[in-house]
Amino acid sequence: MTVQSVSLVIAGSGGAGVVTAGSLLLEAAANAGWYALMSRSSGPQIRGGEAAAMLRFATEPIMSHDDSFHLLMAIDWENIGRFSAEIPLIATSLIVGDPAHGPAPAALLGGKPREAALAMTAIAEKIESGRPNMVALGAIAALIGLPPEAMQAVVEQHLKRKGQAAIDASMAAFHAGVTAAADLPATPKLPAVAAASEPRWSITGNEATGLGVIRGGVRFVAAYPITPATEVLEWLAPSLAKVGGVLVQAEDELASINQIIGASYGGVPAMTATSGPGLSLMIESLGLAVAAEVPLVVVDVMRVGPSTGIATKSEQSDLNIAVYGLHGDAPHIVVAANSVADCLFTTQWAVHLAEAMQTPTLVLTDQAMGQARAIVPRPAELAFIGQRLTATAAVEGERYKRYAVTASGVSPMAIPGTAGLTHTADGLEHNEFGTPSSQASDHQAQMDKRSRKLTQFNYGDHWAEIIDADAGPGDLAIITWGSSTGPAREALRRFSDAGGKARLISVRLIAPVQPEKMAAALAGITRAVVVEQSHSGQFYRMLRAFYDLPKDTRSLHQAGPLAFGPGRILEQLNAWSS
Amino acid sequence: MTVQSVSLVIAGSGGAGVVTAGSLLLEAAANAGWYALMSRSSGPQIRGGEAAAMLRFATEPIMSHDDSFHLLMAIDWENIGRFSAEIPLIATSLIVGDPAHGPAPAALLGGKPREAALAMTAIAEKIESGRPNMVALGAIAALIGLPPEAMQAVVEQHLKRKGQAAIDASMAAFHAGVTAAADLPATPKLPAVAAASEPRWSITGNEATGLGVIRGGVRFVAAYPITPATEVLEWLAPSLAKVGGVLVQAEDELASINQIIGASYGGVPAMTATSGPGLSLMIESLGLAVAAEVPLVVVDVMRVGPSTGIATKSEQSDLNIAVYGLHGDAPHIVVAANSVADCLFTTQWAVHLAEAMQTPTLVLTDQAMGQARAIVPRPAELAFIGQRLTATAAVEGERYKRYAVTASGVSPMAIPGTAGLTHTADGLEHNEFGTPSSQASDHQAQMDKRSRKLTQFNYGDHWAEIIDADAGPGDLAIITWGSSTGPAREALRRFSDAGGKARLISVRLIAPVQPEKMAAALAGITRAVVVEQSHSGQFYRMLRAFYDLPKDTRSLHQAGPLAFGPGRILEQLNAWSS
Amino acid sequence: MESCAQKKKYAAKDYKSDLKPIWCPGCGDYTVLNAITRALAELALPPEEVAVVSGIGCSSRIPAYTSVYGFHGVHGRALPVATGLKLARPDLTVLVTGGDGDGFSIGGNHFLHACRRNVDLTYIVMDNQVYGMTKGQASPTTAPDWEGSKLTPEGTGINPFQPLVVGLASGANFVARVSSSDPVNMAQIIVEAIRHPGFSLVQVLSPCVTFRPEQAEWRDIVRTAVVDVTDDAARAARRLMTDDGFNVGKVLYKGSRPPFRPEFENTSGSVAELEARFAL
Amino acid sequence: MESCAQKKKYAAKDYKSDLKPIWCPGCGDYTVLNAITRALAELALPPEEVAVVSGIGCSSRIPAYTSVYGFHGVHGRALPVATGLKLARPDLTVLVTGGDGDGFSIGGNHFLHACRRNVDLTYIVMDNQVYGMTKGQASPTTAPDWEGSKLTPEGTGINPFQPLVVGLASGANFVARVSSSDPVNMAQIIVEAIRHPGFSLVQVLSPCVTFRPEQAEWRDIVRTAVVDVTDDAARAARRLMTDDGFNVGKVLYKGSRPPFRPEFENTSGSVAELEARFAL
Ligand SMILES: Cc1ncc(C[n+]2csc(CCOP(=O)(O)OP(=O)(O)O)c2C)c(N)n1
Ligand SMILES: Cc1ncc(C[n+]2csc(CCOP(=O)(O)OP(=O)(O)O)c2C)c(N)n1
Ligand code: SF4
Ligand code: SF4
Ligand SMILES: [Mg+2]
Ligand SMILES: [Mg+2]
């Protein structure tokens, strides 16, 4: 059944407490038993300035925003017009502003939304210590059907330390908003859910990423701050300390990647997180990790490129550098998370893959999922714990071969401290012992081995998420990856609800490619649309390079920062089936 | 007609003067009116150690080595076995050693070459100041038909400063070698050419690269030394000084790429040269040049990767990083030289393209062509001089738009010093003025503009070199690039001589892709073989991604450092036509 | 005199663009922008003959707020961009602006080599002992016990970087420290720095009111340095190694090494002559 | 005593691998290899508990010539690799070896920050004032008037980098200069450097006989430094700033800053506790 959901935005300028209001609403929604997704957007100012919290609530898990918003609640209008492209409003949308701040900016009215007024400032002024944002929350709660008790609990929790008076003032403003909402036009309501049907978490993609690597066994992290990856690190620093690990802030990304190479060579699973500009600086040393066969995980929380681009906004355009960016032939692993919750699965899996294959593994997430907070079903326990094939004792009369040519391509690795197995790991081409060699035969043998270990590994079913419409796959497919999976899922769901047949293939294992598995997934498919958020259609090109695609394959790509709404994808499916 | 040529190797350990001997032979061959190609190989020692000079002579221009060598003249045998893979010897080959140094190492005898002895040391000892390498040269000259006068002139030139006695001693040893050769089995001879039919040059690929950028207008170079690109810089430093330019040795590659960005922003056409590891370090700042629209040229003299790899050997495996290596969608230009002489054409063209489109242009050459010396027809004068579209005066009442959205995608660029047009160039996404912007519409407009300027440019016929067999293209094609073009040309020639029909397409403009031109070039072609020197078939994958290839397209790829012989390619053509 | 007649008078505002800074209200960088524009006015340099180059950070936003030529590059690489620009265009006055993170963390190597190379640049570092732009992490100049960042919740535990000492040790030709609370003095020192040939380093104590609110106190802590300028780098370095970092307002060192300036000689040489060497 | 009984005696050769160095005959690096292995023998460290990390260059080839654990990384990044290794594995003795180009040109930023961070590493730099491996270009320590490289045919014209002064200015905890012509003294100093906690910097004058043949004279020019070791970094720096570079054979500075060593506390915390914070 098509997701029943409510989408709304709270916006206002710096001091207006927009982000706090959004967070309170999210928590209250969680209390009400709903699922939720919250993203934020803000202006260029370092602090203050305009901000918007985009929220979507539903009675079942959701992974994407909708095509438009039901409600925009603007605490004031200052520069909010700048968000117009990010906040699609249509004729059925409702835009509510405070008459004290004048009329809504024209930029927001393009879709001819219904307009209404709520005197938030005036109402708040009548309550001692009352604040307009609590009035707004009250009105929103009433409009969308959020029970006041759900908010009560949240406010009590948040203002505990400020005392009962503060709590009362807040709730008074809230209730005034509830009351005032009676005069507002209606918006869709969500049913309250008595008790949540399953345990749920509130987590951001960046937190899930941090948790995933810790679960996978990472205990050493070196990093250099960069938006939007910093929160991964900020979560990891204190969390690692709690489980016997360490985070070191390095002088730059060249240092952070090389520090984790050193730590991993020393036997401690290691990772770093960065974004495009930082990944660019790590390229040379990623090649070193490939050649010297040092396992490690690098998370790239993608932002809009090229160059410094737009640091605070999302795009899926680092696929190329992640897959092809290294000089020489440098086989490595690239995986991509497809939702906030999947950041956990994918990074934990990444540690497992890196350690098992002694190779650098890149994880692609992005600003949209990294900085979004979601209420999600409690993630499953996973069996992926980084496990390295080690050499632990010398074999009498045999010199240890660090880079032994094996059938699997994986060579048992001696960890420093192990007697009798000393050797030098090397980024120069080498023979099996690790001794530098310029012989074509050694190069060929090591190249074969390094690529074989990746192609022969058993990735199970995790290479992709494959979802069929209720009526089956039919002959249509959506092929996508990463953040575009959320809207693609929802497009499929709507298509399915309308009786359509189609299959969604969201690729998690970007490299090495899995031609056989993809061929199986594409069996019977004659038309496919490749969905991604990049200007040049990087994913489509990559698929063409390595897979046999259906003859009628279309590329649906757009540059960031605007995400696909499910509707754009649905359109293509409908066009085909009509 | 199939090239008539002689291929030989002079090898020996450090002190044996192998490289000098090779150079003398090359010059003498030039004097004899021949064309030639000389490559070198040496052991891992920094100085001294084993060395080999591989030479091929012909009466017409050649761009590749042959499948095997007619002659190996070994001054001694020490470690020469290490070169066995690089010196294919077959049953008709002749291997000549000095009995004073014992028998030839088994590694060289796999192809069962004919063996013969020449007592170079003993003969040389009989001549005052006589040296074995001159005896070897005499024998070689006699075997291959090089007139002694050609060598006389070279020796006179080289030993001028050492006086007549030294010249006489050398020539005496040489003539002793000529005499001794009478007892050696015959090898193919080349006819002497009375007078050269056209003006010729003796030049290495790295020198040609340097000359190309100077011709194109580059006057600022910043660089960090790296094998095998250093000679480009070593040639450029004094040469630039002669034409009013400057070379600065930077502290690292991050500095060198940013220095040239600064110089080019200042209006002076600028370049750097590096190899894979250095290119990796430049990735982030190449993205800056894309976003800020700063023209510059980066030459990557490719070596064996990944990581430090094999610094002194060749591979075509930096295609991926060059094309796809930047984070975000970062359209830029990638061109590749296809021979020693073409380094000149391609780099000069690269400067032209970079300046015309205000974008970084990568030039791919490689160790094989960079460090090879060739006797080539004098290169043509070219009209490509870097010419930037500049804004030179303020328009009354209009604020200057550095990143104006134009039909061509190129925006007139104001050079610092121009009054009224001050602006800030920026790597952040920006609007037309250059002001940072996080609006999706500005991002889209600038992305469109930056890609449009590359796709709409008129590249003329230079995007590829297309050669048909005498009898026409038929339905077969070889598609290749860079250093693999030499052997591919020769394979086509042999195929053509045997009456075969085929077409060779050697792509010089790697990016942006030229689908229409390729489609035209592939009209009527039903089978194609893609030839390249990479382990993973990077070029083949890239072609698949962007071009519609004939259904029966095969990938013929091998890792470096061994080059393709023409025979391997011919085999594929023959297999198809038989 | 012709040159005098030509010398147009400029006001500080002539060097400012219309762009509103993204900085937080109260950020120290506002006065640095003022001081720079004031200094340019004092020097009466035509805006088009000046370029300001920067990397990434709050402080690195300065170029776009000026009306001279600007280049806003990537994080940590302002100095090499400026080096290339100045070497290619010796006629321009080139300033470099940035932060302690941009200059001394990711950009540390270029800092060392810019000091050594001694190109005629003026490098103005807004030192707030924090990464402002990325919301408050420790920088190289942060005290080891600052616990304000989630990345180093127990402090960095490492030695703060001493920019002026390292600058002197590597060969900077002019060294000064100023406070953003005294823009008039700062402007004067920047004038001197620009006038002095070679690489001039000006450290500005420029508070980050958002992530280091305690730095608001700096305005009261700073004092005018009592020492006089010296031309003895070893002496200046020794003084600074034992200094608490709050002696400001003075030029501390002026050296006399000639700037690095390879000549673009317009020699008689032609490309044809270069080519002739290849001809057989 | 048990620990004494366990202490196996090692000879220098026990720390050497069978690999024949690619170095030129007469290269100074041979004696550095000897001194390192001698020092390890003197310290009687089991080979498997020692790691030698390097970047790229002739001098950076040392790891493979030893029989301890080795890591031969990319150019300029030896120090961060060693930092990560030592922080993750505090039980290992970690040495870093390399050249003046690797350490002070491309690796300069890591050098600065390794000195600041003061991890317990011993950094042995074979300074030959040239890039040997790439066949003879000027390095940061090259004199400005050296005309031996085609890249800088008229000399670099820039200030040579003073590794020990910059090391002191940035916080190195132990500083010494030795000559490759006296391997016995060098071994002794390396022993002291390894024993000293924190970041120890040992500059070795190690001639490149191939590209700087004139350095053969160094063996006659060097003299034993007359000053004694100090714990005053400012004093040591001042001495070195006015020194000609040929005073060798002594430890010049020993500091007492505690090494940076974040704890891998095996606290009671479990992953489940971390997860609990997300649960609703
Ligand atoms: C390669 C790269 N790494 C990291 C970043 C993220 N980043 C942007 S500014 C900055 C630090 C800025 O600190 P500072 O130079 O002191 O400037 P401030 O904001 O304090 O003025 C960082 C880490 C980046 N833009 N690029
Ligand atoms: C990124 C990168 N840039 C350049 C090089 C080329 N390179 C190898 S070693 C070296 C310099 C070595 O000099 P030094 O560290 O002084 O060592 P030495 O050979 O003198 O002992 C250079 C520039 C490289 N390997 N990688
Ligand atoms: S964050 Fe700090 S440095 Fe950045 S603008 Fe605000 S006050 Fe200034
Ligand atoms: S080139 Fe110089 S540094 Fe390198 S091995 Fe030879 S002598 Fe030693
Ligand atoms: Mg700062
Ligand atoms: Mg050196």
CSV table of N, CA and C in Angstrom, one decimal, chain D residues 5-55:
chain,number,residue,atom,x,y,z
D,5,ALA,N,67.2,-13.3,31.7
D,5,ALA,CA,67.4,-14.6,31.1
D,5,ALA,C,66.8,-14.6,29.7
D,6,GLN,N,65.7,-13.9,29.6
D,6,GLN,CA,65.0,-13.9,28.3
D,6,GLN,C,65.8,-13.1,27.3
D,7,LYS,N,66.5,-12.1,27.8
D,7,LYS,CA,67.1,-11.2,26.8
D,7,LYS,C,68.2,-11.9,26.0
D,8,LYS,N,67.9,-12.1,24.8
D,8,LYS,CA,68.8,-12.8,23.9
D,8,LYS,C,69.8,-11.8,23.4
D,9,LYS,N,71.0,-12.3,23.2
D,9,LYS,CA,72.0,-11.4,22.6
D,9,LYS,C,71.9,-11.4,21.1
D,10,TYR,N,71.9,-10.2,20.5
D,10,TYR,CA,71.9,-10.1,19.1
D,10,TYR,C,73.1,-9.4,18.5
D,11,ALA,N,73.5,-9.8,17.4
D,11,ALA,CA,74.6,-9.1,16.7
D,11,ALA,C,74.0,-8.2,15.6
D,12,ALA,N,74.7,-7.2,15.2
D,12,ALA,CA,74.2,-6.3,14.2
D,12,ALA,C,73.7,-7.0,13.0
D,13,LYS,N,74.4,-8.1,12.6
D,13,LYS,CA,74.0,-8.8,11.3
D,13,LYS,C,72.7,-9.5,11.5
D,14,ASP,N,72.3,-9.7,12.7
D,14,ASP,CA,70.9,-10.3,12.8
D,14,ASP,C,69.8,-9.4,12.4
D,15,TYR,N,70.2,-8.1,12.2
D,15,TYR,CA,69.1,-7.2,11.8
D,15,TYR,C,69.2,-6.8,10.3
D,16,LYS,N,70.1,-7.6,9.6
D,16,LYS,CA,70.3,-7.3,8.2
D,16,LYS,C,69.6,-8.3,7.4
D,17,SER,N,69.0,-7.9,6.3
D,17,SER,CA,68.4,-8.9,5.4
D,17,SER,C,69.4,-9.4,4.4
D,18,ASP,N,69.1,-10.3,3.5
D,18,ASP,CA,70.0,-10.8,2.5
D,18,ASP,C,70.1,-10.0,1.3
D,19,LEU,N,69.2,-9.0,1.2
D,19,LEU,CA,69.0,-8.2,0.0
D,19,LEU,C,70.2,-7.3,-0.2
D,20,LYS,N,70.7,-7.3,-1.4
D,20,LYS,CA,71.9,-6.4,-1.8
D,20,LYS,C,71.3,-5.0,-2.1
D,21,PRO,N,71.8,-4.0,-1.4
D,21,PRO,CA,71.3,-2.7,-1.6
D,21,PRO,C,71.5,-2.2,-3.1
D,22,ILE,N,70.6,-1.4,-3.6
D,22,ILE,CA,70.8,-0.9,-4.9
D,22,ILE,C,71.7,0.3,-4.9
D,23,TRP,N,72.2,0.7,-3.8
D,23,TRP,CA,73.0,1.9,-3.7
D,23,TRP,C,74.3,1.9,-4.5
D,24,CYS,N,74.7,3.1,-4.8
D,24,CYS,CA,76.0,3.2,-5.5
D,24,CYS,C,77.1,2.8,-4.5
D,25,PRO,N,78.2,2.3,-5.0
D,25,PRO,CA,79.3,2.0,-4.1
D,25,PRO,C,79.8,3.3,-3.5
D,26,GLY,N,80.0,3.3,-2.2
D,26,GLY,CA,80.5,4.5,-1.5
D,26,GLY,C,79.4,5.4,-1.0
D,27,CYS,N,78.1,5.1,-1.3
D,27,CYS,CA,77.0,5.9,-0.8
D,27,CYS,C,77.1,5.9,0.7
D,28,GLY,N,76.8,7.1,1.3
D,28,GLY,CA,76.8,7.2,2.8
D,28,GLY,C,75.8,6.3,3.5
D,29,ASP,N,74.7,5.9,2.7
D,29,ASP,CA,73.7,5.2,3.4
D,29,ASP,C,74.1,3.8,3.9
D,30,TYR,N,75.2,3.3,3.3
D,30,TYR,CA,75.6,1.9,3.8
D,30,TYR,C,75.9,2.0,5.3
D,31,THR,N,76.6,3.0,5.7
D,31,THR,CA,77.0,3.1,7.1
D,31,THR,C,75.9,3.4,8.0
D,32,VAL,N,74.9,4.1,7.4
D,32,VAL,CA,73.7,4.3,8.2
D,32,VAL,C,72.9,3.0,8.5
D,33,LEU,N,72.9,2.2,7.5
D,33,LEU,CA,72.3,0.9,7.7
D,33,LEU,C,73.1,0.1,8.8
D,34,ASN,N,74.4,0.2,8.7
D,34,ASN,CA,75.2,-0.5,9.7
D,34,ASN,C,74.9,0.1,11.1
D,35,ALA,N,74.9,1.4,11.2
D,35,ALA,CA,74.7,2.0,12.5
D,35,ALA,C,73.3,1.6,13.1
D,36,ILE,N,72.3,1.6,12.2
D,36,ILE,CA,71.0,1.2,12.7
D,36,ILE,C,71.0,-0.2,13.3
D,37,THR,N,71.6,-1.1,12.5
D,37,THR,CA,71.6,-2.5,12.9
D,37,THR,C,72.4,-2.7,14.2
D,38,ARG,N,73.5,-2.0,14.3
D,38,ARG,CA,74.4,-2.0,15.4
D,38,ARG,C,73.6,-1.5,16.7
D,39,ALA,N,72.8,-0.4,16.5
D,39,ALA,CA,72.1,0.2,17.6
D,39,ALA,C,71.0,-0.8,18.0
D,40,LEU,N,70.4,-1.5,17.1
D,40,LEU,CA,69.3,-2.4,17.5
D,40,LEU,C,70.0,-3.6,18.3
D,41,ALA,N,71.1,-4.0,17.9
D,41,ALA,CA,71.8,-5.1,18.6
D,41,ALA,C,72.2,-4.6,20.0
D,42,GLU,N,72.7,-3.4,20.1
D,42,GLU,CA,73.0,-2.9,21.4
D,42,GLU,C,71.8,-2.9,22.3
D,43,LEU,N,70.7,-2.5,21.7
D,43,LEU,CA,69.4,-2.5,22.5
D,43,LEU,C,68.8,-3.9,22.7
D,44,ALA,N,69.4,-4.8,22.0
D,44,ALA,CA,68.9,-6.2,22.1
D,44,ALA,C,67.4,-6.3,21.9
D,45,LEU,N,66.9,-5.6,20.9
D,45,LEU,CA,65.5,-5.7,20.6
D,45,LEU,C,65.2,-6.9,19.7
D,46,PRO,N,64.3,-7.7,20.1
D,46,PRO,CA,63.9,-8.8,19.1
D,46,PRO,C,63.4,-8.2,17.8
D,47,PRO,N,63.9,-8.7,16.7
D,47,PRO,CA,63.7,-8.1,15.4
D,47,PRO,C,62.2,-7.9,15.1
D,48,GLU,N,61.4,-8.9,15.6
D,48,GLU,CA,59.9,-8.8,15.3
D,48,GLU,C,59.2,-7.7,16.1
D,49,GLU,N,59.9,-7.1,17.1
D,49,GLU,CA,59.3,-6.0,17.8
D,49,GLU,C,59.8,-4.6,17.4
D,50,VAL,N,60.4,-4.6,16.2
D,50,VAL,CA,60.9,-3.4,15.7
D,50,VAL,C,60.3,-3.2,14.3
D,51,ALA,N,59.9,-2.0,14.0
D,51,ALA,CA,59.5,-1.7,12.6
D,51,ALA,C,60.2,-0.5,12.1
D,52,VAL,N,60.6,-0.6,10.8
D,52,VAL,CA,61.2,0.5,10.1
D,52,VAL,C,60.3,1.0,9.0
D,53,VAL,N,60.0,2.2,9.0
D,53,VAL,CA,59.0,2.8,8.0
D,53,VAL,C,59.8,3.8,7.2
D,54,SER,N,59.5,3.8,5.9
D,54,SER,CA,60.1,4.8,5.0
D,54,SER,C,59.2,5.2,3.9
D,55,GLY,N,59.6,6.3,3.2
D,55,GLY,CA,58.9,6.7,2.0
D,55,GLY,C,59.7,6.3,0.8
